[in-house]
Structure formats: structure tokens, C-alpha cells
Amino acid sequence: MLESAATHADADWVYLHGPAGSGKTHLLLGTVTRAREAGRNAAYLPLQKALGRLADALQALEHHAVVALDDVQAIAGRADDERALFDFHNRMHDAGHAVLYAGDAAPDRLDLKLLDLVSRLNQCARIRLQPLDDAGRGELLRQHADRRGLVLDAAAVDWLLQ
């Protein structure tokens, strides 16, 4: 789904949600990188960094084919920023561009006051992420090492995870 969003103009929009450490930012940045590799203009914006001036920040991104917006929960309860995101969402949709979102909870679980914004975010394909436990992180580490021609035994993986 993220690959499609990065490379196809008509792909579903995506809303990633999960706790800290679940990989949301990593996936957004990877999707932006993939879009750029495919020759598409793409940008990443952590909403926390644009609070109070979100309308201007988003306006600067409107020409991008793919925009990844992180930390949606940061704007909850901030009327001007919620309105700016709602308006940006609609303009990007009308222009046929893609927007990817990430937040620490599903849209209807955030403390967003603008219900129309919640409705728009709920229309995105949603992916719920969970952080990996130690066994999952160890397996991922072994897979990455294997792709590089390295063999890690269990003791080495345990040491690296510590």
C-alpha cells in the first residue's frame, strides 16, 4: 500500500497509527524516499515542528505529488492548525496528489475538535502498527545482517539488542 502511494497517482491515501517506537516515522520517510526514486516530488513534515504556522507550511507543500505528515496528534485542539490540515487535505485530494498521515492513535481516538477533519482522516486506508518485541527486533537484525552477507549468532544478537 505504501509502495503504491509512493509510485502511483491514484493510490489510496494511508493513515498509520501506533505507539512510539512502532515505526511510523520510518515508514513515512521510506515512502517519501521511494517516491523520489520513482521521480515524484515528495516531502515529509512533522506537524509538531509547524504548530501555529501550519497553514503556511502546508501551502508550501501543495505542489508535491506525495506529502507525508507525521504526528497528527500534535495539532489536536489547535483550531487554526486543524482547519489548515482540513483545507490542505481537500486541496491535495482535488489536485490528485497523495497524502500519508501518521499519528499515535486512530483519527477518531485523537482529541481533534474539527469533526470534518476526523471524517477525512477516517477515509484513509488505516494501518495499525505495534512495536517489535525483543524476539522480533532480533529476527529483523538477523535478516538485515543476512542481506549483507553477515551471520550473527544468538549471543551477538542479544549483545547488540542490549
JSON list of C-alpha atoms in Angstrom, two decimals:
[
{"chain": "A", "resi": 1, "resn": "MET", "atom": "CA", "xyz": [0.00, 0.00, 0.00]},
{"chain": "A", "resi": 2, "resn": "LEU", "atom": "CA", "xyz": [2.82, 2.45, 0.82]},
{"chain": "A", "resi": 3, "resn": "GLU", "atom": "CA", "xyz": [4.71, 1.41, -2.30]},
{"chain": "A", "resi": 4, "resn": "SER", "atom": "CA", "xyz": [1.62, 2.19, -4.35]},
{"chain": "A", "resi": 5, "resn": "ALA", "atom": "CA", "xyz": [1.20, 5.56, -2.63]},
{"chain": "A", "resi": 6, "resn": "ALA", "atom": "CA", "xyz": [4.81, 6.38, -3.45]},
{"chain": "A", "resi": 7, "resn": "THR", "atom": "CA", "xyz": [4.66, 5.42, -7.10]},
{"chain": "A", "resi": 8, "resn": "HIS", "atom": "CA", "xyz": [1.07, 5.77, -8.37]},
{"chain": "A", "resi": 9, "resn": "ALA", "atom": "CA", "xyz": [-1.03, 8.91, -8.62]},
{"chain": "A", "resi": 10, "resn": "ASP", "atom": "CA", "xyz": [-4.31, 7.09, -8.00]},
{"chain": "A", "resi": 11, "resn": "ALA", "atom": "CA", "xyz": [-3.24, 5.15, -4.90]},
{"chain": "A", "resi": 12, "resn": "ASP", "atom": "CA", "xyz": [-5.18, 5.07, -1.64]},
{"chain": "A", "resi": 13, "resn": "TRP", "atom": "CA", "xyz": [-4.20, 7.59, 0.98]},
{"chain": "A", "resi": 14, "resn": "VAL", "atom": "CA", "xyz": [-2.81, 5.99, 4.14]},
{"chain": "A", "resi": 15, "resn": "TYR", "atom": "CA", "xyz": [-3.09, 6.75, 7.86]},
{"chain": "A", "resi": 16, "resn": "LEU", "atom": "CA", "xyz": [-0.54, 4.91, 10.02]},
{"chain": "A", "resi": 17, "resn": "HIS", "atom": "CA", "xyz": [-1.14, 4.73, 13.75]},
{"chain": "A", "resi": 18, "resn": "GLY", "atom": "CA", "xyz": [0.54, 3.12, 16.71]},
{"chain": "A", "resi": 19, "resn": "PRO", "atom": "CA", "xyz": [2.58, 3.87, 19.80]},
{"chain": "A", "resi": 20, "resn": "ALA", "atom": "CA", "xyz": [6.02, 5.44, 19.84]},
{"chain": "A", "resi": 21, "resn": "GLY", "atom": "CA", "xyz": [8.63, 3.03, 18.52]},
{"chain": "A", "resi": 22, "resn": "SER", "atom": "CA", "xyz": [6.26, 1.24, 16.16]},
{"chain": "A", "resi": 23, "resn": "GLY", "atom": "CA", "xyz": [7.97, 2.56, 13.01]},
{"chain": "A", "resi": 24, "resn": "LYS", "atom": "CA", "xyz": [5.54, 5.22, 11.76]},
{"chain": "A", "resi": 25, "resn": "THR", "atom": "CA", "xyz": [8.17, 7.86, 11.03]},
{"chain": "A", "resi": 26, "resn": "HIS", "atom": "CA", "xyz": [10.47, 5.28, 9.44]},
{"chain": "A", "resi": 27, "resn": "LEU", "atom": "CA", "xyz": [7.70, 4.16, 7.10]},
{"chain": "A", "resi": 28, "resn": "LEU", "atom": "CA", "xyz": [6.77, 7.73, 6.15]},
{"chain": "A", "resi": 29, "resn": "LEU", "atom": "CA", "xyz": [10.38, 8.63, 5.40]},
{"chain": "A", "resi": 30, "resn": "GLY", "atom": "CA", "xyz": [10.85, 5.42, 3.43]},
{"chain": "A", "resi": 31, "resn": "THR", "atom": "CA", "xyz": [7.75, 6.16, 1.37]},
{"chain": "A", "resi": 32, "resn": "VAL", "atom": "CA", "xyz": [8.98, 9.68, 0.61]},
{"chain": "A", "resi": 33, "resn": "THR", "atom": "CA", "xyz": [12.37, 8.28, -0.41]},
{"chain": "A", "resi": 34, "resn": "ARG", "atom": "CA", "xyz": [10.69, 5.68, -2.66]},
{"chain": "A", "resi": 35, "resn": "ALA", "atom": "CA", "xyz": [8.52, 8.37, -4.26]},
{"chain": "A", "resi": 36, "resn": "ARG", "atom": "CA", "xyz": [11.60, 10.45, -5.04]},
{"chain": "A", "resi": 37, "resn": "GLU", "atom": "CA", "xyz": [13.35, 7.40, -6.52]},
{"chain": "A", "resi": 38, "resn": "ALA", "atom": "CA", "xyz": [10.29, 6.99, -8.76]},
{"chain": "A", "resi": 39, "resn": "GLY", "atom": "CA", "xyz": [10.73, 10.58, -9.98]},
{"chain": "A", "resi": 40, "resn": "ARG", "atom": "CA", "xyz": [7.89, 12.05, -7.93]},
{"chain": "A", "resi": 41, "resn": "ASN", "atom": "CA", "xyz": [8.17, 15.24, -5.94]},
{"chain": "A", "resi": 42, "resn": "ALA", "atom": "CA", "xyz": [7.71, 14.23, -2.28]},
{"chain": "A", "resi": 43, "resn": "ALA", "atom": "CA", "xyz": [8.06, 15.83, 1.14]},
{"chain": "A", "resi": 44, "resn": "TYR", "atom": "CA", "xyz": [7.91, 14.91, 4.83]},
{"chain": "A", "resi": 45, "resn": "LEU", "atom": "CA", "xyz": [6.65, 17.25, 7.57]},
{"chain": "A", "resi": 46, "resn": "PRO", "atom": "CA", "xyz": [6.46, 16.51, 11.31]},
{"chain": "A", "resi": 47, "resn": "LEU", "atom": "CA", "xyz": [3.41, 18.55, 12.31]},
{"chain": "A", "resi": 48, "resn": "GLN", "atom": "CA", "xyz": [4.85, 19.21, 15.77]},
{"chain": "A", "resi": 49, "resn": "LYS", "atom": "CA", "xyz": [7.51, 21.40, 14.13]},
{"chain": "A", "resi": 50, "resn": "ALA", "atom": "CA", "xyz": [4.94, 23.60, 12.33]},
{"chain": "A", "resi": 51, "resn": "LEU", "atom": "CA", "xyz": [2.46, 24.32, 15.13]},
{"chain": "A", "resi": 52, "resn": "GLY", "atom": "CA", "xyz": [1.00, 27.80, 14.89]},
{"chain": "A", "resi": 53, "resn": "ARG", "atom": "CA", "xyz": [2.17, 28.24, 11.32]},
{"chain": "A", "resi": 54, "resn": "LEU", "atom": "CA", "xyz": [0.83, 25.04, 9.80]},
{"chain": "A", "resi": 55, "resn": "ALA", "atom": "CA", "xyz": [-1.21, 26.79, 7.09]},
{"chain": "A", "resi": 56, "resn": "ASP", "atom": "CA", "xyz": [1.94, 28.37, 5.65]},
{"chain": "A", "resi": 57, "resn": "ALA", "atom": "CA", "xyz": [3.97, 25.16, 5.92]},
{"chain": "A", "resi": 58, "resn": "LEU", "atom": "CA", "xyz": [1.28, 23.13, 4.17]},
{"chain": "A", "resi": 59, "resn": "GLN", "atom": "CA", "xyz": [0.78, 25.72, 1.45]},
{"chain": "A", "resi": 60, "resn": "ALA", "atom": "CA", "xyz": [4.47, 25.36, 0.61]},
{"chain": "A", "resi": 61, "resn": "LEU", "atom": "CA", "xyz": [3.95, 21.61, 0.08]},
{"chain": "A", "resi": 62, "resn": "GLU", "atom": "CA", "xyz": [0.93, 21.74, -2.23]},
{"chain": "A", "resi": 63, "resn": "HIS", "atom": "CA", "xyz": [2.96, 21.23, -5.41]},
{"chain": "A", "resi": 64, "resn": "HIS", "atom": "CA", "xyz": [4.33, 17.90, -4.14]},
{"chain": "A", "resi": 65, "resn": "ALA", "atom": "CA", "xyz": [2.85, 14.69, -5.57]},
{"chain": "A", "resi": 66, "resn": "VAL", "atom": "CA", "xyz": [3.34, 12.91, -2.23]},
{"chain": "A", "resi": 67, "resn": "VAL", "atom": "CA", "xyz": [3.30, 14.52, 1.22]},
{"chain": "A", "resi": 68, "resn": "ALA", "atom": "CA", "xyz": [3.90, 12.59, 4.45]},
{"chain": "A", "resi": 69, "resn": "LEU", "atom": "CA", "xyz": [2.58, 14.26, 7.60]},
{"chain": "A", "resi": 70, "resn": "ASP", "atom": "CA", "xyz": [3.76, 12.91, 10.95]},
{"chain": "A", "resi": 71, "resn": "ASP", "atom": "CA", "xyz": [2.42, 13.39, 14.49]},
{"chain": "A", "resi": 72, "resn": "VAL", "atom": "CA", "xyz": [-1.18, 14.28, 13.63]},
{"chain": "A", "resi": 73, "resn": "GLN", "atom": "CA", "xyz": [-1.97, 14.20, 17.36]},
{"chain": "A", "resi": 74, "resn": "ALA", "atom": "CA", "xyz": [0.19, 17.33, 17.79]},
{"chain": "A", "resi": 75, "resn": "ILE", "atom": "CA", "xyz": [-2.48, 19.56, 16.27]},
{"chain": "A", "resi": 76, "resn": "ALA", "atom": "CA", "xyz": [-5.38, 18.21, 18.35]},
{"chain": "A", "resi": 77, "resn": "GLY", "atom": "CA", "xyz": [-7.29, 21.05, 19.97]},
{"chain": "A", "resi": 78, "resn": "ARG", "atom": "CA", "xyz": [-5.49, 23.73, 17.95]},
{"chain": "A", "resi": 79, "resn": "ALA", "atom": "CA", "xyz": [-8.36, 25.14, 15.89]},
{"chain": "A", "resi": 80, "resn": "ASP", "atom": "CA", "xyz": [-6.26, 27.04, 13.34]},
{"chain": "A", "resi": 81, "resn": "ASP", "atom": "CA", "xyz": [-3.96, 24.10, 12.71]},
{"chain": "A", "resi": 82, "resn": "GLU", "atom": "CA", "xyz": [-6.85, 21.63, 12.47]},
{"chain": "A", "resi": 83, "resn": "ARG", "atom": "CA", "xyz": [-8.56, 23.89, 9.92]},
{"chain": "A", "resi": 84, "resn": "ALA", "atom": "CA", "xyz": [-5.30, 24.27, 7.97]},
{"chain": "A", "resi": 85, "resn": "LEU", "atom": "CA", "xyz": [-4.90, 20.49, 7.76]},
{"chain": "A", "resi": 86, "resn": "PHE", "atom": "CA", "xyz": [-8.52, 20.01, 6.74]},
{"chain": "A", "resi": 87, "resn": "ASP", "atom": "CA", "xyz": [-8.20, 22.59, 3.95]},
{"chain": "A", "resi": 88, "resn": "PHE", "atom": "CA", "xyz": [-4.86, 21.12, 2.80]},
{"chain": "A", "resi": 89, "resn": "HIS", "atom": "CA", "xyz": [-6.36, 17.63, 2.71]},
{"chain": "A", "resi": 90, "resn": "ASN", "atom": "CA", "xyz": [-9.18, 18.82, 0.46]},
{"chain": "A", "resi": 91, "resn": "ARG", "atom": "CA", "xyz": [-6.89, 20.78, -1.87]},
{"chain": "A", "resi": 92, "resn": "MET", "atom": "CA", "xyz": [-4.50, 17.84, -2.24]},
{"chain": "A", "resi": 93, "resn": "HIS", "atom": "CA", "xyz": [-7.39, 15.50, -2.93]},
{"chain": "A", "resi": 94, "resn": "ASP", "atom": "CA", "xyz": [-8.77, 17.83, -5.59]},
{"chain": "A", "resi": 95, "resn": "ALA", "atom": "CA", "xyz": [-5.31, 18.12, -7.17]},
{"chain": "A", "resi": 96, "resn": "GLY", "atom": "CA", "xyz": [-4.91, 14.33, -7.32]},
{"chain": "A", "resi": 97, "resn": "HIS", "atom": "CA", "xyz": [-1.87, 14.30, -5.03]},
{"chain": "A", "resi": 98, "resn": "ALA", "atom": "CA", "xyz": [-1.25, 11.78, -2.24]},
{"chain": "A", "resi": 99, "resn": "VAL", "atom": "CA", "xyz": [-1.08, 12.47, 1.48]},
{"chain": "A", "resi": 100, "resn": "LEU", "atom": "CA", "xyz": [0.14, 9.98, 4.06]},
{"chain": "A", "resi": 101, "resn": "TYR", "atom": "CA", "xyz": [-0.55, 10.54, 7.73]},
{"chain": "A", "resi": 102, "resn": "ALA", "atom": "CA", "xyz": [0.82, 9.13, 10.97]},
{"chain": "A", "resi": 103, "resn": "GLY", "atom": "CA", "xyz": [-0.46, 9.55, 14.49]},
{"chain": "A", "resi": 104, "resn": "ASP", "atom": "CA", "xyz": [-0.25, 7.82, 17.82]},
{"chain": "A", "resi": 105, "resn": "ALA", "atom": "CA", "xyz": [-3.90, 6.71, 17.59]},
{"chain": "A", "resi": 106, "resn": "ALA", "atom": "CA", "xyz": [-6.66, 6.23, 15.02]},
{"chain": "A", "resi": 107, "resn": "PRO", "atom": "CA", "xyz": [-8.26, 9.52, 13.88]},
{"chain": "A", "resi": 108, "resn": "ASP", "atom": "CA", "xyz": [-11.41, 9.02, 15.95]},
{"chain": "A", "resi": 109, "resn": "ARG", "atom": "CA", "xyz": [-9.26, 8.39, 19.05]},
{"chain": "A", "resi": 110, "resn": "LEU", "atom": "CA", "xyz": [-7.37, 11.67, 18.79]},
{"chain": "A", "resi": 111, "resn": "ASP", "atom": "CA", "xyz": [-8.68, 14.74, 20.55]},
{"chain": "A", "resi": 112, "resn": "LEU", "atom": "CA", "xyz": [-9.39, 16.53, 17.25]},
{"chain": "A", "resi": 113, "resn": "LYS", "atom": "CA", "xyz": [-12.21, 19.05, 17.56]},
{"chain": "A", "resi": 114, "resn": "LEU", "atom": "CA", "xyz": [-12.90, 19.55, 13.85]},
{"chain": "A", "resi": 115, "resn": "LEU", "atom": "CA", "xyz": [-15.14, 16.59, 13.07]},
{"chain": "A", "resi": 116, "resn": "ASP", "atom": "CA", "xyz": [-14.85, 17.14, 9.33]},
{"chain": "A", "resi": 117, "resn": "LEU", "atom": "CA", "xyz": [-11.09, 16.58, 9.67]},
{"chain": "A", "resi": 118, "resn": "VAL", "atom": "CA", "xyz": [-11.70, 13.35, 11.60]},
{"chain": "A", "resi": 119, "resn": "SER", "atom": "CA", "xyz": [-14.05, 12.26, 8.82]},
{"chain": "A", "resi": 120, "resn": "ARG", "atom": "CA", "xyz": [-11.42, 12.94, 6.12]},
{"chain": "A", "resi": 121, "resn": "LEU", "atom": "CA", "xyz": [-8.72, 11.09, 8.04]},
{"chain": "A", "resi": 122, "resn": "ASN", "atom": "CA", "xyz": [-11.07, 8.15, 8.61]},
{"chain": "A", "resi": 123, "resn": "GLN", "atom": "CA", "xyz": [-11.45, 7.85, 4.82]},
{"chain": "A", "resi": 124, "resn": "CYS", "atom": "CA", "xyz": [-7.78, 6.92, 4.50]},
{"chain": "A", "resi": 125, "resn": "ALA", "atom": "CA", "xyz": [-6.70, 3.30, 4.49]},
{"chain": "A", "resi": 126, "resn": "ARG", "atom": "CA", "xyz": [-5.59, 2.72, 8.07]},
{"chain": "A", "resi": 127, "resn": "ILE", "atom": "CA", "xyz": [-2.66, 0.62, 9.19]},
{"chain": "A", "resi": 128, "resn": "ARG", "atom": "CA", "xyz": [-2.19, -0.10, 12.89]},
{"chain": "A", "resi": 129, "resn": "LEU", "atom": "CA", "xyz": [1.42, -0.68, 13.90]},
{"chain": "A", "resi": 130, "resn": "GLN", "atom": "CA", "xyz": [2.87, -2.29, 17.00]},
{"chain": "A", "resi": 131, "resn": "PRO", "atom": "CA", "xyz": [6.46, -2.05, 18.20]},
{"chain": "A", "resi": 132, "resn": "LEU", "atom": "CA", "xyz": [8.51, -5.21, 17.88]},
{"chain": "A", "resi": 133, "resn": "ASP", "atom": "CA", "xyz": [9.39, -7.17, 20.99]},
{"chain": "A", "resi": 134, "resn": "ASP", "atom": "CA", "xyz": [12.98, -8.34, 21.58]},
{"chain": "A", "resi": 135, "resn": "ALA", "atom": "CA", "xyz": [12.43, -11.52, 19.57]},
{"chain": "A", "resi": 136, "resn": "GLY", "atom": "CA", "xyz": [11.06, -9.52, 16.64]},
{"chain": "A", "resi": 137, "resn": "ARG", "atom": "CA", "xyz": [13.90, -6.99, 16.79]},
{"chain": "A", "resi": 138, "resn": "GLY", "atom": "CA", "xyz": [16.41, -9.84, 16.92]},
{"chain": "A", "resi": 139, "resn": "GLU", "atom": "CA", "xyz": [14.88, -11.52, 13.88]},
{"chain": "A", "resi": 140, "resn": "LEU", "atom": "CA", "xyz": [14.88, -8.24, 11.96]},
{"chain": "A", "resi": 141, "resn": "LEU", "atom": "CA", "xyz": [18.52, -7.66, 12.89]},
{"chain": "A", "resi": 142, "resn": "ARG", "atom": "CA", "xyz": [19.44, -11.18, 11.70]},
{"chain": "A", "resi": 143, "resn": "GLN", "atom": "CA", "xyz": [17.61, -10.57, 8.40]},
{"chain": "A", "resi": 144, "resn": "HIS", "atom": "CA", "xyz": [19.41, -7.27, 7.79]},
{"chain": "A", "resi": 145, "resn": "ALA", "atom": "CA", "xyz": [22.76, -8.87, 8.59]},
{"chain": "A", "resi": 146, "resn": "ASP", "atom": "CA", "xyz": [21.99, -11.83, 6.32]},
{"chain": "A", "resi": 147, "resn": "ARG", "atom": "CA", "xyz": [21.25, -9.50, 3.38]},
{"chain": "A", "resi": 148, "resn": "ARG", "atom": "CA", "xyz": [24.70, -8.04, 3.89]},
{"chain": "A", "resi": 149, "resn": "GLY", "atom": "CA", "xyz": [26.36, -11.45, 3.97]},
{"chain": "A", "resi": 150, "resn": "LEU", "atom": "CA", "xyz": [26.88, -11.46, 7.74]},
{"chain": "A", "resi": 151, "resn": "VAL", "atom": "CA", "xyz": [25.97, -14.29, 10.07]},
{"chain": "A", "resi": 152, "resn": "LEU", "atom": "CA", "xyz": [25.01, -13.29, 13.61]},
{"chain": "A", "resi": 153, "resn": "ASP", "atom": "CA", "xyz": [24.71, -15.95, 16.27]},
{"chain": "A", "resi": 154, "resn": "ALA", "atom": "CA", "xyz": [22.22, -15.63, 19.12]},
{"chain": "A", "resi": 155, "resn": "ALA", "atom": "CA", "xyz": [24.82, -14.24, 21.55]},
{"chain": "A", "resi": 156, "resn": "ALA", "atom": "CA", "xyz": [25.80, -11.48, 19.12]},
{"chain": "A", "resi": 157, "resn": "VAL", "atom": "CA", "xyz": [22.16, -10.54, 18.55]},
{"chain": "A", "resi": 158, "resn": "ASP", "atom": "CA", "xyz": [21.49, -10.45, 22.31]},
{"chain": "A", "resi": 159, "resn": "TRP", "atom": "CA", "xyz": [24.56, -8.26, 22.84]},
{"chain": "A", "resi": 160, "resn": "LEU", "atom": "CA", "xyz": [23.51, -5.85, 20.08]},
{"chain": "A", "resi": 161, "resn": "LEU", "atom": "CA", "xyz": [19.99, -5.58, 21.49]},
{"chain": "A", "resi": 162, "resn": "GLN", "atom": "CA", "xyz": [21.39, -4.67, 24.90]}
]
